PDB file of C-alpha atoms in Angstrom:
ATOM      1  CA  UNK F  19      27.955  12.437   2.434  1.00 32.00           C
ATOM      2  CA  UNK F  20      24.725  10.192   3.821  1.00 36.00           C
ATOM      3  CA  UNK F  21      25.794   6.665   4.577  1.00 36.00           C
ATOM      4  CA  UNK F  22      22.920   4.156   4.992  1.00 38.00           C
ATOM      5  CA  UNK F  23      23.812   0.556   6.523  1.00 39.00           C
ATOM      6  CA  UNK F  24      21.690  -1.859   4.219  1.00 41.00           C
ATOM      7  CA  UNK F  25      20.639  -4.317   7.033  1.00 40.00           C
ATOM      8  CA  UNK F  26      17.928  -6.174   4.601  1.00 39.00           C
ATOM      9  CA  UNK F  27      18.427  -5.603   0.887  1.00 39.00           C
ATOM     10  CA  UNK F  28      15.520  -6.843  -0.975  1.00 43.00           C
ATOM     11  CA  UNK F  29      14.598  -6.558  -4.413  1.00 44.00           C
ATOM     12  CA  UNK F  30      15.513  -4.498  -7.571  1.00 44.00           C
ATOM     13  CA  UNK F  31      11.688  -3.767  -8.171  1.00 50.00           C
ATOM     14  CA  UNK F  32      12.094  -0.911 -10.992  1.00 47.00           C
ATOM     15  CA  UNK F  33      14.006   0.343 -14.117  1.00 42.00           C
ATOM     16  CA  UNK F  34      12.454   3.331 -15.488  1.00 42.00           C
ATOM     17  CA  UNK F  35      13.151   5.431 -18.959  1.00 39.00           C
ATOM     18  CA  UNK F  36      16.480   7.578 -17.274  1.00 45.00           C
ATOM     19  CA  UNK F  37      18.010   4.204 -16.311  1.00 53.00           C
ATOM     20  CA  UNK F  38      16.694   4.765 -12.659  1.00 66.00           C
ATOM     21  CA  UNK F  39      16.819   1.555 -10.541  1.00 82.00           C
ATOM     22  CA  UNK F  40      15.659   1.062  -7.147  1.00 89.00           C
ATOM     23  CA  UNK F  41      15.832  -1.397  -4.139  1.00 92.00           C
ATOM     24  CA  UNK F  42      13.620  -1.706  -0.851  1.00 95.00           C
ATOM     25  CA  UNK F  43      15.978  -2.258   1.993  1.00 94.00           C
ATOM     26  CA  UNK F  44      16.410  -1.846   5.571  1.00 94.00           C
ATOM     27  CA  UNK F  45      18.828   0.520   7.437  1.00 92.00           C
ATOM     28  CA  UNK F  46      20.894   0.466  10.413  1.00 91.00           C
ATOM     29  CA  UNK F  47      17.862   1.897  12.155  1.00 92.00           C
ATOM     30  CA  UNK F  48      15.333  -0.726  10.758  1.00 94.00           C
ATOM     31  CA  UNK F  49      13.404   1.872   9.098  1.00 95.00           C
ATOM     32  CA  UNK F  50      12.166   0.630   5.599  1.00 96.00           C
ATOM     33  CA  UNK F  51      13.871   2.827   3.042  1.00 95.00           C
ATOM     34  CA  UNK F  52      13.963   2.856  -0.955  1.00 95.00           C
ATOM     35  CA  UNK F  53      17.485   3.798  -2.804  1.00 94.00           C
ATOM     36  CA  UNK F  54      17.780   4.532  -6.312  1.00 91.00           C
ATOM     37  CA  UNK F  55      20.684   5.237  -8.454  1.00 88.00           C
ATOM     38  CA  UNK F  56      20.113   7.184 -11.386  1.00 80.00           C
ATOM     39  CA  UNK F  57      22.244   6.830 -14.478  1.00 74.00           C
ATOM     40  CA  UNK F  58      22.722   9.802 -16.957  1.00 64.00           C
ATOM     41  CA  UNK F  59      24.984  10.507 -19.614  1.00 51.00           C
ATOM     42  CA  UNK F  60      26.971  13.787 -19.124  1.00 41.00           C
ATOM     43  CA  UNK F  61      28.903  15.972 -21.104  1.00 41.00           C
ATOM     44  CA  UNK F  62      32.096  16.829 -19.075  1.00 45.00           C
ATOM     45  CA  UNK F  63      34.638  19.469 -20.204  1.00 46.00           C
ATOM     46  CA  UNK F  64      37.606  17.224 -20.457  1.00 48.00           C
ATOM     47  CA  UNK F  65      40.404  17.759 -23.346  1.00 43.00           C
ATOM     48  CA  UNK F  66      38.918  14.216 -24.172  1.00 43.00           C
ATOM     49  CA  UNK F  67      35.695  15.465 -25.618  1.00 48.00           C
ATOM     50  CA  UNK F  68      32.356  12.906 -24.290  1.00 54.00           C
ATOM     51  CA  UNK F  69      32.821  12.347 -20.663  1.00 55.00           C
ATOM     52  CA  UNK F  70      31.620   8.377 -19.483  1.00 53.00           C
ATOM     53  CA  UNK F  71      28.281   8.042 -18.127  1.00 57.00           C
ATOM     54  CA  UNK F  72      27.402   9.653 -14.407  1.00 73.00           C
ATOM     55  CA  UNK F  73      24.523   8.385 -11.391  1.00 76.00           C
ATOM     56  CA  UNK F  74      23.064   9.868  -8.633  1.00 82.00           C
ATOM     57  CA  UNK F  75      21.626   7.708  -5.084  1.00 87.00           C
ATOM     58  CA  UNK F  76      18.644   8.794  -4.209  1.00 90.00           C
ATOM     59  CA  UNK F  77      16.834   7.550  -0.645  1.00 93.00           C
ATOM     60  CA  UNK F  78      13.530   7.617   0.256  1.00 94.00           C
ATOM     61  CA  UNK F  79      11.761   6.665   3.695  1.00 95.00           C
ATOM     62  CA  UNK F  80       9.754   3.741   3.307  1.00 95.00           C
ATOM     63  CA  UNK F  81       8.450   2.208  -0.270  1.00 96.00           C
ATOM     64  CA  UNK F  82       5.361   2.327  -2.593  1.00 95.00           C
ATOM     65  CA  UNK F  83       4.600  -1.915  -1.520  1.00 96.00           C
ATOM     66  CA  UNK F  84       2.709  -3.574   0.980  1.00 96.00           C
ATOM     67  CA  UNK F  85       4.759  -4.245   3.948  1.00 94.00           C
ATOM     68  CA  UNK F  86       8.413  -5.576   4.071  1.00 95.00           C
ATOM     69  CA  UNK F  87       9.735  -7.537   2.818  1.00 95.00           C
ATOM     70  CA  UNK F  88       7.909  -6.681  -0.588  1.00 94.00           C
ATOM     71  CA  UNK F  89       7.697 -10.010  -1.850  1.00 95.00           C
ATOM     72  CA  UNK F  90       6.175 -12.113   0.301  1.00 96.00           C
ATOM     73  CA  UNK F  91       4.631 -15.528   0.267  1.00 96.00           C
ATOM     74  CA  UNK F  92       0.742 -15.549  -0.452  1.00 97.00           C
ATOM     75  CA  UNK F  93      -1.932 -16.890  -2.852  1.00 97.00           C
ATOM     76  CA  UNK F  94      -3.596 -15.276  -6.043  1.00 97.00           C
ATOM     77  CA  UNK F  95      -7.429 -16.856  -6.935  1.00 95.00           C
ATOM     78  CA  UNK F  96      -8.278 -17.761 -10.382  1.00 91.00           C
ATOM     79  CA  UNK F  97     -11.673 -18.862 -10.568  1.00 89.00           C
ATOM     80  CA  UNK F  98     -12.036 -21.600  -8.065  1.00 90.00           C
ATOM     81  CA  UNK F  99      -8.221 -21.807  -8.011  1.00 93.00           C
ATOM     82  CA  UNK F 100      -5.741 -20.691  -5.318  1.00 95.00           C
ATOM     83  CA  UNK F 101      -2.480 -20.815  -6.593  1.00 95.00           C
ATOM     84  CA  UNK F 102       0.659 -20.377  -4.176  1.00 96.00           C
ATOM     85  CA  UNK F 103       3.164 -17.519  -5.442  1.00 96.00           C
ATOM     86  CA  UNK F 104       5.445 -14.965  -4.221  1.00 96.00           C
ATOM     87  CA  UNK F 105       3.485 -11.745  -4.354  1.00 96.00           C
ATOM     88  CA  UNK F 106       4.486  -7.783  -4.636  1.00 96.00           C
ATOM     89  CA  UNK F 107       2.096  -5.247  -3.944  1.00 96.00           C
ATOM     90  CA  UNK F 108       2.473  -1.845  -5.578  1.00 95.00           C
ATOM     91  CA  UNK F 109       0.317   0.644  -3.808  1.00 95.00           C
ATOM     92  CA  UNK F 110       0.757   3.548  -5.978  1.00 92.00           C
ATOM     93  CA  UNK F 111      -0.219   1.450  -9.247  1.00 91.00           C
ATOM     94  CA  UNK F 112      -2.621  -0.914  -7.837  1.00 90.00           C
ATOM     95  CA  UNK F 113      -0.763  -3.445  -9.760  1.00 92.00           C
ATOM     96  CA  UNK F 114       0.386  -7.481  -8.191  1.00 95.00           C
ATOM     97  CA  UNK F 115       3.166  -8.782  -9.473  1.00 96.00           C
ATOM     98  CA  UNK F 116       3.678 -12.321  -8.600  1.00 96.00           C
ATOM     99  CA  UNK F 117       6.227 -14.899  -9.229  1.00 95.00           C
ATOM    100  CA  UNK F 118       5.125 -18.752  -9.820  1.00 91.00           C
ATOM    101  CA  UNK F 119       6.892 -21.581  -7.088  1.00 86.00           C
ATOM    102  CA  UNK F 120      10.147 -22.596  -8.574  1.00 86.00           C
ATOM    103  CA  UNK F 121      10.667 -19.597 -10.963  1.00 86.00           C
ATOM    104  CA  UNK F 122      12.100 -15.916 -10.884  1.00 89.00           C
ATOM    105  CA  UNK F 123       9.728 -15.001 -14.111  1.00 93.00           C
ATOM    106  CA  UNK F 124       8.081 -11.643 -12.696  1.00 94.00           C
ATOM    107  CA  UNK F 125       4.207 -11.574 -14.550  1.00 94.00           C
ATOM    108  CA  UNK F 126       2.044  -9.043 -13.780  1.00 95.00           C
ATOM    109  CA  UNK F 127      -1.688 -10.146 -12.530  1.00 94.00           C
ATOM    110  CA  UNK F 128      -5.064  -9.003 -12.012  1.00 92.00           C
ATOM    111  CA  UNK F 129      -7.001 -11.738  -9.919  1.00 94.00           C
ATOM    112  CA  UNK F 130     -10.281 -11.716  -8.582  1.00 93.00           C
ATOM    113  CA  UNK F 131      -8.861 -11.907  -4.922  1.00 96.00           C
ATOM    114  CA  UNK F 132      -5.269 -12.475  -3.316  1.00 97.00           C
ATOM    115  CA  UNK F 133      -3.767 -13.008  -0.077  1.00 97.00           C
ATOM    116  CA  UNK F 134      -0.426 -12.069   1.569  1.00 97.00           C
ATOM    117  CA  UNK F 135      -0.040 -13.422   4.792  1.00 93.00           C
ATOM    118  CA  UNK F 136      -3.075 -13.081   6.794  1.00 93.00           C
ATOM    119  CA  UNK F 137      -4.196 -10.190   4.414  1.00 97.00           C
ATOM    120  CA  UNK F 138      -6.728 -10.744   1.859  1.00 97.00           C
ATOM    121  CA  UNK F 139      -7.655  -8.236  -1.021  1.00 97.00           C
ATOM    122  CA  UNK F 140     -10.446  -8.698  -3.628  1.00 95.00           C
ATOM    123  CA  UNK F 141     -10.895  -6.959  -6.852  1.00 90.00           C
ATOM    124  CA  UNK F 142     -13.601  -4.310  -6.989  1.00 80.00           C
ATOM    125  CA  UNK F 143     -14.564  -3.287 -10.449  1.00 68.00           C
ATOM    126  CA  UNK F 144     -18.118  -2.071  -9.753  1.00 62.00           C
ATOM    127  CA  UNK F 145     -19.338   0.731 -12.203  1.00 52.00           C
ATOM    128  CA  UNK F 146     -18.603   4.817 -11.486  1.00 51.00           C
ATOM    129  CA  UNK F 147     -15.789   3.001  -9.182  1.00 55.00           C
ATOM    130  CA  UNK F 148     -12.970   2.018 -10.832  1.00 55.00           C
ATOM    131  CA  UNK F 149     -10.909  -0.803 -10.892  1.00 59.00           C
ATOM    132  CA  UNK F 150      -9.099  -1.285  -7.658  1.00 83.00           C
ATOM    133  CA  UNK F 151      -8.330  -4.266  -4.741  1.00 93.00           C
ATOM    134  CA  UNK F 152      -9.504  -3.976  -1.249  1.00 95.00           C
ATOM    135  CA  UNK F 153      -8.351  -5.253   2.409  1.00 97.00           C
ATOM    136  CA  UNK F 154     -11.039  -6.977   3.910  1.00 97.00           C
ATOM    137  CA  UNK F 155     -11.118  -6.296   7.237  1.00 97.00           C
ATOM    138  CA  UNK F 156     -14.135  -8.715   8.592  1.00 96.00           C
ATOM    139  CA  UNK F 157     -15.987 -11.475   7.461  1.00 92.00           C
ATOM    140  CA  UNK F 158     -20.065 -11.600   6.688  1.00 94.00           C
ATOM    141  CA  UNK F 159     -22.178  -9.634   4.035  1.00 95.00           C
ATOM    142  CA  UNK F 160     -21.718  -6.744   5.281  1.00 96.00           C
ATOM    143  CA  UNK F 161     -17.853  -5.838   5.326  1.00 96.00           C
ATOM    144  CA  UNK F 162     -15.503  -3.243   6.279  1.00 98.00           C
ATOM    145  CA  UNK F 163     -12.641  -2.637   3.467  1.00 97.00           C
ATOM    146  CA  UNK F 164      -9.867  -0.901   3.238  1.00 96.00           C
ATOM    147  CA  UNK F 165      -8.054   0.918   0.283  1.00 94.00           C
ATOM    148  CA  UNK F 166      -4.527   1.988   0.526  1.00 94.00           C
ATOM    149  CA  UNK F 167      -2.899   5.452  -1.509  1.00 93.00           C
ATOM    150  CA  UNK F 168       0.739   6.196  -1.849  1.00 94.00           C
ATOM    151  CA  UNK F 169       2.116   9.218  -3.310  1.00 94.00           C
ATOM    152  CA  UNK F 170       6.291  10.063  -3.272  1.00 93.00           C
ATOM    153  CA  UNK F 171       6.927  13.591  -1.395  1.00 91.00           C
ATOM    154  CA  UNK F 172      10.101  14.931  -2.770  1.00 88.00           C
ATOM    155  CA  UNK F 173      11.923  17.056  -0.025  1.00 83.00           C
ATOM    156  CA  UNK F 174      11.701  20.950  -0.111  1.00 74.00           C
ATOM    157  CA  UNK F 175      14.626  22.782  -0.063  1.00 65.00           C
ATOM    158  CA  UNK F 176      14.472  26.249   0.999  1.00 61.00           C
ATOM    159  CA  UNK F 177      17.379  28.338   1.629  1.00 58.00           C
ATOM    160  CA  UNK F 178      19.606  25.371   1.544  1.00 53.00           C
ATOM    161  CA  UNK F 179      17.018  23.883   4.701  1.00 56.00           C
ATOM    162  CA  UNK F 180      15.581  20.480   3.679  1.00 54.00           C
ATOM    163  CA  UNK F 181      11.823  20.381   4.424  1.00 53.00           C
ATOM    164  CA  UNK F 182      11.237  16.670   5.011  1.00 52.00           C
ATOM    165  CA  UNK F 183       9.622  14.045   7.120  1.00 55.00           C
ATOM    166  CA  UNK F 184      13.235  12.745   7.998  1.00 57.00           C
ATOM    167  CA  UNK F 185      16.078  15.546   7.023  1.00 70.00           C
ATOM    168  CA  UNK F 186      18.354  12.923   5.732  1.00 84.00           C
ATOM    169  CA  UNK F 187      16.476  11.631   3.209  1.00 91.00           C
ATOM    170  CA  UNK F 188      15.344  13.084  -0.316  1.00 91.00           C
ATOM    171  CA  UNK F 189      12.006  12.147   0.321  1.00 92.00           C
ATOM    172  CA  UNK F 190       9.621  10.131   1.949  1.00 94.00           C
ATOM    173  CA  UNK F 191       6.587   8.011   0.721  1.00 95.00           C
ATOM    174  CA  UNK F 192       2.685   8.674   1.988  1.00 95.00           C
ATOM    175  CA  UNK F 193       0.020   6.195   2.862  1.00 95.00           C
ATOM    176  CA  UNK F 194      -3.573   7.540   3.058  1.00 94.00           C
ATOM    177  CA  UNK F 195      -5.783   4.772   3.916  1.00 95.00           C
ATOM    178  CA  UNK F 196      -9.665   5.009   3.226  1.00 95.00           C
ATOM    179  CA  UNK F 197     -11.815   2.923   4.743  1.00 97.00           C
ATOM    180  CA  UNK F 198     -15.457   1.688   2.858  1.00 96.00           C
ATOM    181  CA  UNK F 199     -18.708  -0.384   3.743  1.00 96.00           C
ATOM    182  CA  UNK F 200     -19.962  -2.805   1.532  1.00 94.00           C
ATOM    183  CA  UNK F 201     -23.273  -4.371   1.798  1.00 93.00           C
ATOM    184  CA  UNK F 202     -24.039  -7.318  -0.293  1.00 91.00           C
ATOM    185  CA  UNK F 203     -23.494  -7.196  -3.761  1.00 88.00           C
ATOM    186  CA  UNK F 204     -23.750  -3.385  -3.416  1.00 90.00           C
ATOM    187  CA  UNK F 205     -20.959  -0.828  -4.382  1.00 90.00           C
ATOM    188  CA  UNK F 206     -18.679  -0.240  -1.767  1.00 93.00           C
ATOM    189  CA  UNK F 207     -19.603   3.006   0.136  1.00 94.00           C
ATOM    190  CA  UNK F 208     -16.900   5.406   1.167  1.00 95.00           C
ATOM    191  CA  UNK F 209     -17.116   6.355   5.201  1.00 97.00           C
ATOM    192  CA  UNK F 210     -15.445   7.981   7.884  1.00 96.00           C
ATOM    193  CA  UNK F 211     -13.865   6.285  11.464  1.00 96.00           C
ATOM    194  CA  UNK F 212     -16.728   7.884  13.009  1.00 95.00           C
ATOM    195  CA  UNK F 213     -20.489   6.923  14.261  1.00 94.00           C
ATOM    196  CA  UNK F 214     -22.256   9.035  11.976  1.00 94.00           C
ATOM    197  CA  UNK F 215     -20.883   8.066   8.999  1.00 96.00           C
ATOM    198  CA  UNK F 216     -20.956   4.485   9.639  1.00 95.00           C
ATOM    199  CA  UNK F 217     -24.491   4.866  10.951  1.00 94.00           C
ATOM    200  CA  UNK F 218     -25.105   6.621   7.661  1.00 94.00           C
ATOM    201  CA  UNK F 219     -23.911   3.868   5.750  1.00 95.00           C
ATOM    202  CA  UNK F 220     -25.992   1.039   7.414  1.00 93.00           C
ATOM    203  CA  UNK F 221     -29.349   2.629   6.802  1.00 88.00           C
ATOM    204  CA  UNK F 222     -32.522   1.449   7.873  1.00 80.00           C
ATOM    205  CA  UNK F 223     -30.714  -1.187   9.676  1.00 84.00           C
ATOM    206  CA  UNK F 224     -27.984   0.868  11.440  1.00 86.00           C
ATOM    207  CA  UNK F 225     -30.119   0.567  14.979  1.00 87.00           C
ATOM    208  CA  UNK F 226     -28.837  -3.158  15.473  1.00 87.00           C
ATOM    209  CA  UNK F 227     -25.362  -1.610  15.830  1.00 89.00           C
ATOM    210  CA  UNK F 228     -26.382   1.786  17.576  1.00 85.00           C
ATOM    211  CA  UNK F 229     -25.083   0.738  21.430  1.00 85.00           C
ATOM    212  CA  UNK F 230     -21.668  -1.156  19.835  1.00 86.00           C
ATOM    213  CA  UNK F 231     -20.727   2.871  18.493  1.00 88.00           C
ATOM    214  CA  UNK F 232     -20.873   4.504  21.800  1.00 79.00           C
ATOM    215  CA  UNK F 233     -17.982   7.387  20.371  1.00 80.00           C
ATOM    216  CA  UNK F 234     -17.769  10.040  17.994  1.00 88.00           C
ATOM    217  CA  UNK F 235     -14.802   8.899  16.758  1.00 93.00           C
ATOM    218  CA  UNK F 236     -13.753   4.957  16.440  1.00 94.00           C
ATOM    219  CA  UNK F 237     -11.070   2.419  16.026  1.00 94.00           C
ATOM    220  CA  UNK F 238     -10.855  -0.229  13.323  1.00 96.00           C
ATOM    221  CA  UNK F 239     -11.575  -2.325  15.763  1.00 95.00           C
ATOM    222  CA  UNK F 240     -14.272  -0.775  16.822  1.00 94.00           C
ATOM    223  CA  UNK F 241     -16.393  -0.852  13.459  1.00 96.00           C
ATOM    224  CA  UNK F 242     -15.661  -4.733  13.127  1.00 96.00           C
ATOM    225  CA  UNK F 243     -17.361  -5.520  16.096  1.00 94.00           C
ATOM    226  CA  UNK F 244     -20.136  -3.591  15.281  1.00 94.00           C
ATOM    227  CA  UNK F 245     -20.325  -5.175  11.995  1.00 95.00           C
ATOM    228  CA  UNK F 246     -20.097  -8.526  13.670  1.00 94.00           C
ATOM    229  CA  UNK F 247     -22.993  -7.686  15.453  1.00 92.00           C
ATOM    230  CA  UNK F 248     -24.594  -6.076  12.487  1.00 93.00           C
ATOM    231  CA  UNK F 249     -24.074  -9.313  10.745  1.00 93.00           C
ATOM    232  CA  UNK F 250     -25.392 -11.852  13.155  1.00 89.00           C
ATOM    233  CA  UNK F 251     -29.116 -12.925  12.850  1.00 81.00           C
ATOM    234  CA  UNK F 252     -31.721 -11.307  14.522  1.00 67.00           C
ATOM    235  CA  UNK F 253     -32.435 -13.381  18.067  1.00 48.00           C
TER     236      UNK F 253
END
């Protein structure tokens, strides 16, 4: 049987229809992991008749929240208003859930921006894009942001062979990150890490930048100095 060393226990974060609960820990290897135990009532064939009520644990690699450990300290803005909280972001609702100083109440929150840590997200709810937050990456009018998706990937069995990122676990969680340009007050425009799409995305402007993209393919980094340069005023 598996046998995980909880370094780090967290937070009971979820309780869902089955009477599944879950915690975001850390193991004896430091890897972020997320145990659940599933409770189930089950028939057993006992001369007794109804047998008591069974659970399963369940581990995954890593967890559906920004960063570890899930809550962390930040602020949430409400109009002109920056209120200090503890904050919880879930990646694969797009939901914040953010407990008030002095209190354990857990409220769930849709602010016009938030920050955890050095991290700040604003709310995007331009028309034909949904509702969702973004990471901004760089300061000016014309911004790099960043979106984050997480999806659970049960293992595979096959044959009685787990296919999985990490064999002892029963899963793992994925983050695709997708990175956007946003100029203005315009809608945020999807693009790749590489010069022609950000090029593409600049327009009749993207010249200014044309010498700070000297790759096909670039870094993070690499765009936000561009941008920076994008963003300064003409000389």
């Amino acid at each position: 049987m598996r046998r995980i060393c909880l370094l780090a226990l967290v937070c009971l974060f979820c309780a869902g229809a089955h009477g599944q609960r879950c915690d975001v820990a850390k193991d004896a290897r430091g890897r972020v992991v997320t145990i659940c135990v599933m409770y189930y009532a089950q028939i057993m064939p006992q001369t007794t008749g109804m047998g008591g009520p069974s659970h399963r644990e369940i581990t995954y690699l890593g967890s559906e929240f920004f960063g570890f450990p899930i809550w962390q300290d930040g602020t949430i803005q409400i109009g002109s208003r920056q209120i200090r909280c503890s904050l919880a972001y879930n990646l694969m609702s797009d939901e914040l859930l953010v407990k008030l100083q002095n209190s354990e109440t857990i409220q769930k929150v849709t602010p016009e921006a938030f920050t955890i840590g050095s991290n700040r997200f604003v709310w995007d709810g331009t028309k034909g894009k949904g509702n969702r937050y973004y990471l901004v990456l760089n300061d000016g009018p014309t911004r790099l942001l960043k979106t984050f998706k997480c999806q659970l990937k049960a293992a595979v069995t096959n044959n009685g062979y787990t296919n999985s990122k990490e064999e002892e676990f029963d899963g793992h969680y994925e983050i695709q990150e997708q990175y956007y340009i946003k100029k203005g007050s315009a809608a945020p425009e999807s693009v790749y890490l590489t010069r022609k799409s950000v090029l593409a995305a600049l327009g009749d402007q993207a010249e200014k930048v044309l010498h700070e993209l000297p790759r096909r393919k670039l870094t993070e980094e690499q765009v936000i100095q561009a941008l920076s340069h994008y963003n300064s005023p003409a000389q």
